[in-house]
Structure formats: C-alpha cells, structure tokens
mmCIF file of C-alpha atoms in Angstrom:
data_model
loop_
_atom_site.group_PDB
_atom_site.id
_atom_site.type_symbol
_atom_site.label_atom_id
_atom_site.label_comp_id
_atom_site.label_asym_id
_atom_site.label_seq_id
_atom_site.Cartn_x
_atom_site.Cartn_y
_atom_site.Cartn_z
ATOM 1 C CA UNK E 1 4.102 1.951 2.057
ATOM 2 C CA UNK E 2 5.178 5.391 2.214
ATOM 3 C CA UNK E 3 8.658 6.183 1.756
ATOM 4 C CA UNK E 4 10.634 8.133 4.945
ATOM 5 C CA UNK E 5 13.900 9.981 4.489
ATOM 6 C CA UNK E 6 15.819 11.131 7.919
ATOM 7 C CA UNK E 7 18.314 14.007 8.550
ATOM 8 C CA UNK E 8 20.559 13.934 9.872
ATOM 9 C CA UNK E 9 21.871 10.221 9.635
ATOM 10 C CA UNK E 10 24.097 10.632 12.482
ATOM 11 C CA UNK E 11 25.853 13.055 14.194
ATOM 12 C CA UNK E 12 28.335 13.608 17.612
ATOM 13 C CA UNK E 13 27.255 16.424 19.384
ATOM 14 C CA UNK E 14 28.849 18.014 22.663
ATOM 15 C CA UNK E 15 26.785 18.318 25.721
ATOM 16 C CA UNK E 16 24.928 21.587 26.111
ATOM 17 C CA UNK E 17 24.183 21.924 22.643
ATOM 18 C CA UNK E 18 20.856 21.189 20.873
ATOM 19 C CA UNK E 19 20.179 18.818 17.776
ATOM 20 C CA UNK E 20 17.163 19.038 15.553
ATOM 21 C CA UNK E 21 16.323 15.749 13.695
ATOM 22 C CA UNK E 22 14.093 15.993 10.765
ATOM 23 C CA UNK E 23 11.831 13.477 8.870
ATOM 24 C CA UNK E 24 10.147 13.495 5.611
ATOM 25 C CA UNK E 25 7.517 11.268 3.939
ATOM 26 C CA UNK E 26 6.993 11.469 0.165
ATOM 27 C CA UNK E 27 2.968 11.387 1.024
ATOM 28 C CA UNK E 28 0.732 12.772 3.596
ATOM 29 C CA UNK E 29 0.127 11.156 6.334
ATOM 30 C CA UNK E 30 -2.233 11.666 9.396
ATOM 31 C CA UNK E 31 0.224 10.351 12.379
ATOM 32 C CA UNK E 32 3.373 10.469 12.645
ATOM 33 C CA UNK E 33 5.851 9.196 15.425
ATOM 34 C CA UNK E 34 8.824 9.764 17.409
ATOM 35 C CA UNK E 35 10.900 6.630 19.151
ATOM 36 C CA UNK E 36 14.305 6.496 20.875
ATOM 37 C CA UNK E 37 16.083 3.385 20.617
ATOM 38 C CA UNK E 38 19.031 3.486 23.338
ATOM 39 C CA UNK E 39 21.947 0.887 23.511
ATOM 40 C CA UNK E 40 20.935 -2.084 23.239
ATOM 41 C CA UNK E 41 17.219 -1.532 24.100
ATOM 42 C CA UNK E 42 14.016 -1.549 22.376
ATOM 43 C CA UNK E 43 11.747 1.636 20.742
ATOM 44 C CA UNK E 44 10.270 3.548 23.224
ATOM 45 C CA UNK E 45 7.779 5.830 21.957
ATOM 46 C CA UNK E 46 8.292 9.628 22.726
ATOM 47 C CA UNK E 47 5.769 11.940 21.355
ATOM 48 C CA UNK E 48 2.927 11.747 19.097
ATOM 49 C CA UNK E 49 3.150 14.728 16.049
ATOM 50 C CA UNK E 50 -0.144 15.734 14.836
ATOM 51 C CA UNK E 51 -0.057 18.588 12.118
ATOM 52 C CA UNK E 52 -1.742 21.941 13.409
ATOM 53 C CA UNK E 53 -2.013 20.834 17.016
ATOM 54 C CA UNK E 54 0.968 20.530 19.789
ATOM 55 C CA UNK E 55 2.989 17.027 20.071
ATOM 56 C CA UNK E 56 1.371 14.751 22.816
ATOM 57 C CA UNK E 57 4.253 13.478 24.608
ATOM 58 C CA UNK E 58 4.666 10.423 26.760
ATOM 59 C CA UNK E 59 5.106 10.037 30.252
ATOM 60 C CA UNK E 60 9.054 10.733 31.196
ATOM 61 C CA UNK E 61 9.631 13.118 28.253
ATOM 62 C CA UNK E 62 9.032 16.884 28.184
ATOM 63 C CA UNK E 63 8.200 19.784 25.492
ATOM 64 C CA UNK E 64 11.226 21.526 26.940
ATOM 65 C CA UNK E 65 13.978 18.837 25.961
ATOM 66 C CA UNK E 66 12.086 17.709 23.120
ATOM 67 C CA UNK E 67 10.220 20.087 21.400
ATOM 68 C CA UNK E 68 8.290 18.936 17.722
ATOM 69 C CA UNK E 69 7.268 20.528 15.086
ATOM 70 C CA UNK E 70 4.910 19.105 12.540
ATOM 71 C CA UNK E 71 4.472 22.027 10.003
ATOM 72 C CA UNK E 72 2.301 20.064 7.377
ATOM 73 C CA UNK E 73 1.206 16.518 6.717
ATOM 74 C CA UNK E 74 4.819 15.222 5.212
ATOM 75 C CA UNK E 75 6.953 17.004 7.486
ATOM 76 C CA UNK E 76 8.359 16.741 10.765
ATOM 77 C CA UNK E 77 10.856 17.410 13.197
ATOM 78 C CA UNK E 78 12.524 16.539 16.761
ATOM 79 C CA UNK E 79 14.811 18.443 18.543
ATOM 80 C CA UNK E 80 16.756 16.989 21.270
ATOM 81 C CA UNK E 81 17.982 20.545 23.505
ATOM 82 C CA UNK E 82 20.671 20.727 26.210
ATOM 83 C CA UNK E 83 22.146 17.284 25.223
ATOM 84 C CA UNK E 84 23.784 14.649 27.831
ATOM 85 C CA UNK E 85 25.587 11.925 27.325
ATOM 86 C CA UNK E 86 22.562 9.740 28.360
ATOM 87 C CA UNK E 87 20.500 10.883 25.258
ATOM 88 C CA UNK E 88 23.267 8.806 23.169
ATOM 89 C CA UNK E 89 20.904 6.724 21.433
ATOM 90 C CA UNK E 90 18.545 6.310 17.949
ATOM 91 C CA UNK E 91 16.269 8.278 17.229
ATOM 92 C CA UNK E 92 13.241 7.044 14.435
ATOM 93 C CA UNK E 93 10.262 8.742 13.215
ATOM 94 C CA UNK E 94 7.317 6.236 11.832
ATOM 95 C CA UNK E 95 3.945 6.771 10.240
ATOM 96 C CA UNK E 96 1.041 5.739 10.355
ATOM 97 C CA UNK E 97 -1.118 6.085 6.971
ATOM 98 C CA UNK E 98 -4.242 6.053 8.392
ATOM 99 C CA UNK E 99 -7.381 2.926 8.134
ATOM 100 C CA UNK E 100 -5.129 1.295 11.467
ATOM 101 C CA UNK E 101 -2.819 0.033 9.506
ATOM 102 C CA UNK E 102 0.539 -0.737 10.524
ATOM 103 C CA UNK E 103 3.250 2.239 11.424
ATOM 104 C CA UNK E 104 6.369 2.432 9.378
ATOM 105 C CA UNK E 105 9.790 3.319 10.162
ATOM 106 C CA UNK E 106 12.171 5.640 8.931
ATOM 107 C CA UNK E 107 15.886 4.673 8.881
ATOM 108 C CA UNK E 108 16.876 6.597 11.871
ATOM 109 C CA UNK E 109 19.599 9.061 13.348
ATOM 110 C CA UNK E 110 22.093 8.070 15.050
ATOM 111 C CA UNK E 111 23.321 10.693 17.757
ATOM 112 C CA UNK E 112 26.565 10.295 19.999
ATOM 113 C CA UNK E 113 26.630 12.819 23.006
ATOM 114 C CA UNK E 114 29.972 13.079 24.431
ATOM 115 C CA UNK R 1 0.904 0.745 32.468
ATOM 116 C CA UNK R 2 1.592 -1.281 28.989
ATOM 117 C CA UNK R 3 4.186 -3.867 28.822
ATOM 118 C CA UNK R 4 5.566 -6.480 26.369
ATOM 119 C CA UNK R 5 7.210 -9.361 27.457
ATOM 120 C CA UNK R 6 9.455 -11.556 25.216
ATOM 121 C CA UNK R 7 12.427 -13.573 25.643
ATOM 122 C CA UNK R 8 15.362 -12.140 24.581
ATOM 123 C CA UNK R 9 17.003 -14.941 23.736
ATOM 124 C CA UNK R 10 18.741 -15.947 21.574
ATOM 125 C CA UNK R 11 17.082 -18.484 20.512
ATOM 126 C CA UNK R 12 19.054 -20.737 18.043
ATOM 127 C CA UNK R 13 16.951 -22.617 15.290
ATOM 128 C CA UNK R 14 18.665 -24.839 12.203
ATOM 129 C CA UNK R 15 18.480 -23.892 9.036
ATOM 130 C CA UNK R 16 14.946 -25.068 7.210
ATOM 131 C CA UNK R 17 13.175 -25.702 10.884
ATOM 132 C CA UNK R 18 10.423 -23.351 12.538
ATOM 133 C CA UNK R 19 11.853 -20.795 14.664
ATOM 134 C CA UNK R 20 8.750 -19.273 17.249
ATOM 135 C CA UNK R 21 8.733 -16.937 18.474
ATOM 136 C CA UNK R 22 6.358 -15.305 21.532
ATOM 137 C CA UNK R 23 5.368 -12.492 23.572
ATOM 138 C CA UNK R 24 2.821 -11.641 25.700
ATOM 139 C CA UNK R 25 1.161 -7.903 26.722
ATOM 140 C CA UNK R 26 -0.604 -6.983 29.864
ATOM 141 C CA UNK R 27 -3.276 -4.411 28.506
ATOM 142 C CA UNK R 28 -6.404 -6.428 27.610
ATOM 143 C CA UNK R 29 -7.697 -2.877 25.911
ATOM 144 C CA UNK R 30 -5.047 -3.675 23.181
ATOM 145 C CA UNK R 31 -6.466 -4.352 20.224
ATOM 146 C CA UNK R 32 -3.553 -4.514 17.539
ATOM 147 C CA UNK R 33 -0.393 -6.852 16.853
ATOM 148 C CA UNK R 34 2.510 -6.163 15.262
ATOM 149 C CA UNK R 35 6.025 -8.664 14.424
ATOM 150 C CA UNK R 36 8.749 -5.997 13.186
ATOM 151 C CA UNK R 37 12.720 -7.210 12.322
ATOM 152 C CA UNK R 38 15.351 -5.572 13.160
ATOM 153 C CA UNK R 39 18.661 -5.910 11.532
ATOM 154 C CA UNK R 40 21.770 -5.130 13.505
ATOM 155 C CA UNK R 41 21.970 -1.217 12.621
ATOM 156 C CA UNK R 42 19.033 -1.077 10.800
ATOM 157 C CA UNK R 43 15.555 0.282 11.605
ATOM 158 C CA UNK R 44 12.501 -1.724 12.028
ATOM 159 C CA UNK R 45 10.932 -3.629 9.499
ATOM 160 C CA UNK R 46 7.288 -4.406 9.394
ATOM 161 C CA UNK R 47 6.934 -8.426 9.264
ATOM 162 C CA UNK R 48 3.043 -8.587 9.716
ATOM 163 C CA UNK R 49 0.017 -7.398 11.798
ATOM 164 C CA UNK R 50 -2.931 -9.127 13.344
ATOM 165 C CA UNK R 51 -6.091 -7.440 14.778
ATOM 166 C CA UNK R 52 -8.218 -10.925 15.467
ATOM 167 C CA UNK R 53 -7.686 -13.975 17.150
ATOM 168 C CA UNK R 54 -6.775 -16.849 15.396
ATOM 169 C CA UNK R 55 -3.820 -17.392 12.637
ATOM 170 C CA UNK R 56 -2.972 -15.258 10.064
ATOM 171 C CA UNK R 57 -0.642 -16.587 7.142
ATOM 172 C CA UNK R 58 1.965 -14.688 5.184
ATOM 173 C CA UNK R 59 4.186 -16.624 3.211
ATOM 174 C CA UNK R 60 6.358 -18.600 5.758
ATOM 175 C CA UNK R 61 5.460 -16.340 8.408
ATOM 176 C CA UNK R 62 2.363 -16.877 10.574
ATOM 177 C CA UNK R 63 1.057 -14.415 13.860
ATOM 178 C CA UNK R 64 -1.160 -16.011 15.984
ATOM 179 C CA UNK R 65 -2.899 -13.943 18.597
ATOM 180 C CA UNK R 66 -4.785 -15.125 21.667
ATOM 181 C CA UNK R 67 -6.635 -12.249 23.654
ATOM 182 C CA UNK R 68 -8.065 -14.452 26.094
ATOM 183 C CA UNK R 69 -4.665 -15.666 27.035
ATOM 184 C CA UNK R 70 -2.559 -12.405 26.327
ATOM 185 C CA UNK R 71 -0.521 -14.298 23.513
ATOM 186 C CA UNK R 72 0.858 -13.658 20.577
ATOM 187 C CA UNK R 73 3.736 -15.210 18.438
ATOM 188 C CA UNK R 74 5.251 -15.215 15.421
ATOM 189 C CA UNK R 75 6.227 -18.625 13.455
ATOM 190 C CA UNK R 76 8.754 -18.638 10.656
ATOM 191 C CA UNK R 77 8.657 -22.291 8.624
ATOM 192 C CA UNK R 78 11.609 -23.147 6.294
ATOM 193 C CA UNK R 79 14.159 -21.075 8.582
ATOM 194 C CA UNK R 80 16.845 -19.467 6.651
ATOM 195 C CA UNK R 81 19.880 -17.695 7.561
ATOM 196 C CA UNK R 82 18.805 -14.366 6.363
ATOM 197 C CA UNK R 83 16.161 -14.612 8.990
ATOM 198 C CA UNK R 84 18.909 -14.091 11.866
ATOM 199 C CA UNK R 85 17.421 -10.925 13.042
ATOM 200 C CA UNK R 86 16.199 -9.369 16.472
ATOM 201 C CA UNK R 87 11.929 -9.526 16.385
ATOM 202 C CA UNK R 88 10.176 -7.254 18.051
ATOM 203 C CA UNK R 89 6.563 -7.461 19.031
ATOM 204 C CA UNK R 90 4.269 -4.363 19.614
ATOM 205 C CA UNK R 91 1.088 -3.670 20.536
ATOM 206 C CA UNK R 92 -1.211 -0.800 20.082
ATOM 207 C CA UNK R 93 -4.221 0.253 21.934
ATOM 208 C CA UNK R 94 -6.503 1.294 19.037
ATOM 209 C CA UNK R 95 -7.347 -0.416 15.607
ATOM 210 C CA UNK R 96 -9.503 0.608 12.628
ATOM 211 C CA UNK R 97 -9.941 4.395 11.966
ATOM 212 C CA UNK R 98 -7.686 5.220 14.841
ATOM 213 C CA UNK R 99 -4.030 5.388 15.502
ATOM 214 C CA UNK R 100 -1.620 5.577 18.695
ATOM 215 C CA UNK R 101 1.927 4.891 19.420
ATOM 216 C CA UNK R 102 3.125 1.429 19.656
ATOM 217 C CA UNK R 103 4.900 -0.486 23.216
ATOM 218 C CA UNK R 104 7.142 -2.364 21.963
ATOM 219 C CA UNK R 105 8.678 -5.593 23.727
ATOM 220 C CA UNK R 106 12.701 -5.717 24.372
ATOM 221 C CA UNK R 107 12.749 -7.846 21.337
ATOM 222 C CA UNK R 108 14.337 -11.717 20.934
ATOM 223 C CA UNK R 109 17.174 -12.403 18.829
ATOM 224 C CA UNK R 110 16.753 -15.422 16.717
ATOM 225 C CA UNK R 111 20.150 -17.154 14.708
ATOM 226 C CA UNK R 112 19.619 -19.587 11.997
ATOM 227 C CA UNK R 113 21.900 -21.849 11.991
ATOM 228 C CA UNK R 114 23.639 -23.166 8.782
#
C-alpha cells in the first residue's frame, strides 16, 4: 500500500486564524480523501480531491471553510479557514489506488482550536 | 442518506475466544465492505474488505457480508490482547473501477481480556 506522510502532525491554533493541512503519498494515486474525526466520534468524510478538477465536498461542509487543493497526483492539501473551537478535531487524508480497492489512511493532524 | 450502525460497546471477549463483531448499513446500492482498527491515537488501519456475499478468510480474521439482510461482521478467532482496539465498519457505494468516499459506522470497542 502506498505510503502517506501528514503535515502538520498537530498544531493549537487561535480562533480566526486559518490552518492548511497537507498530505503526501510516495505514488500517484487517482482519489484521494479528506475525513474529520472529532472527539470521540467516528470519520466523517469531507471532500473528495480529484487532481485538475475542484474538490466535491459533502453535504454540511463548504469550499469557503475548507478549501482543497490537489496540485498533482501525490499531493494534496486542506485548509481549515476562520477556525472555532468546534473544528477541534482530526483531520486524515486516505487514498484510494485505484481497481476499488480499499482506501488507506494517513496518520492524521491533530488540531486544537482554542 | 447512508448510515452504519454498530454497537459501540465495549464488548469484552477472553483472551484466545472469538470476539464478533457486527454492523449493519441502510443503502442497499452499497456495494463494498470494509473492517478498519483503530488504536487509541492512531489512524485507521485497514483489517480487510469484502465485495460478495458469503465469508471471506484472512488469517484469524473473517468478514462475512449479507446484502439481503444488510449485514456484515467481522470475526476474530484466537483473541489476543493486542486486538483491544476500536473497529470500525464502512461502506462504500461503488466497487471495481470506481471509487467514492467511505460512511463509516461510530465504531465498537472490543477488550481482550487476559
């Protein structure tokens, strides 16, 4: 399985300000992923990152608070803008490397809003 | 909508039994099954996949998936304290050449005990 690297690994942040998360994959892949894992909770899937096109995001999250970029087939990145408190939580980019096989997780960031 | 059911437990097995685990989905369009562990502070960690009804063997892990009914679970044989983890079960919409985001259940948290 590919291997996917995360930056930052955590961070604390003050509300109002903007984080961008990136993730890298030492191969190309077609799909790639964005989750949040709050407190406690399971993955909820955010947006999907296809490279050349926009992000296709899920209902209950927005281009405006979290815009992607997916520059190339290895590369991508999340920001979370005009942070709250409530968006305290994991956040994990996965794969998926194609032929429907299974999606692959990277090791997450851990972001603390205060 | 897509949802995942399991119980979140815990659910407390001894050491060397069979700890199973369950879920069920409501989308009969899925077509996909994943098991994923989760480690406390760790990301998800692919366990196995199944596409077709019936069992599917991996070591001491076996899926079994039932469309008709909605099912699928996970079985772990010889039960060891290492496998103290939170499973989650996900499903995903499309299988084969295509690829979509994955609904994950809130996940059940299994303890081996010694």
């Amino acid at each position: 399985s590919a291997v996917i690297s995360q930056k930052p690994s955590r961070d604390i942040c003050q509300r109002g300000t903007s984080l961008t998360i990136q993730c890298q994959v030492d191969s190309q892949v077609t799909m790639m992923f964005w989750y949040r894992q709050q407190p406690g909770q399971s993955l909820t899937l955010i947006a999907t990152a296809n490279q050349g096109s926009e992000a296709t995001y899920e209902s209950g999250f927005v281009i405006d608070k979290f815009p992607i970029s997916r520059p190339n087939l290895t590369f991508s990145t999340l920001t979370v803008s005009n942070m709250s408190p409530e968006d305290s939580s994991i956040y994990l980019c996965s794969v998926d490397q194609g032929l429907g096989v299974a999606q692959y997780f990277g090791p997450g960031t851990r972001l603390l809003v205060l | 909508q897509k949802e995942v059911e399991q119980n979140s437990g815990p659910l407390s097995v001894p050491e060397g039994a069979i700890a199973s685990l369950n879920c069920t989905y409501s989308d009969r369009g899925s077509q996909s099954f994943f098991w994923y562990r989760q480690y406390s502070g760790k990301s998800p960690e692919l366990i196995m996949f199944i596409y077709s009804n019936g069992d599917k063997e991996d070591g001491r892990f076996t899926a079994q998936l039932n469309k008709a009914s909605q099912y699928v679970s996970l079985l772990i044989r010889d039960s060891q304290p290492s496998d103290s983890a939170t499973y989650l079960c996900a499903v995903n919409l499309n299988s084969g050449g295509g690829a979509d985001g994955l609904t994950f259940g809130k996940g059940t948290h299994l303890i081996i005990q010694p």
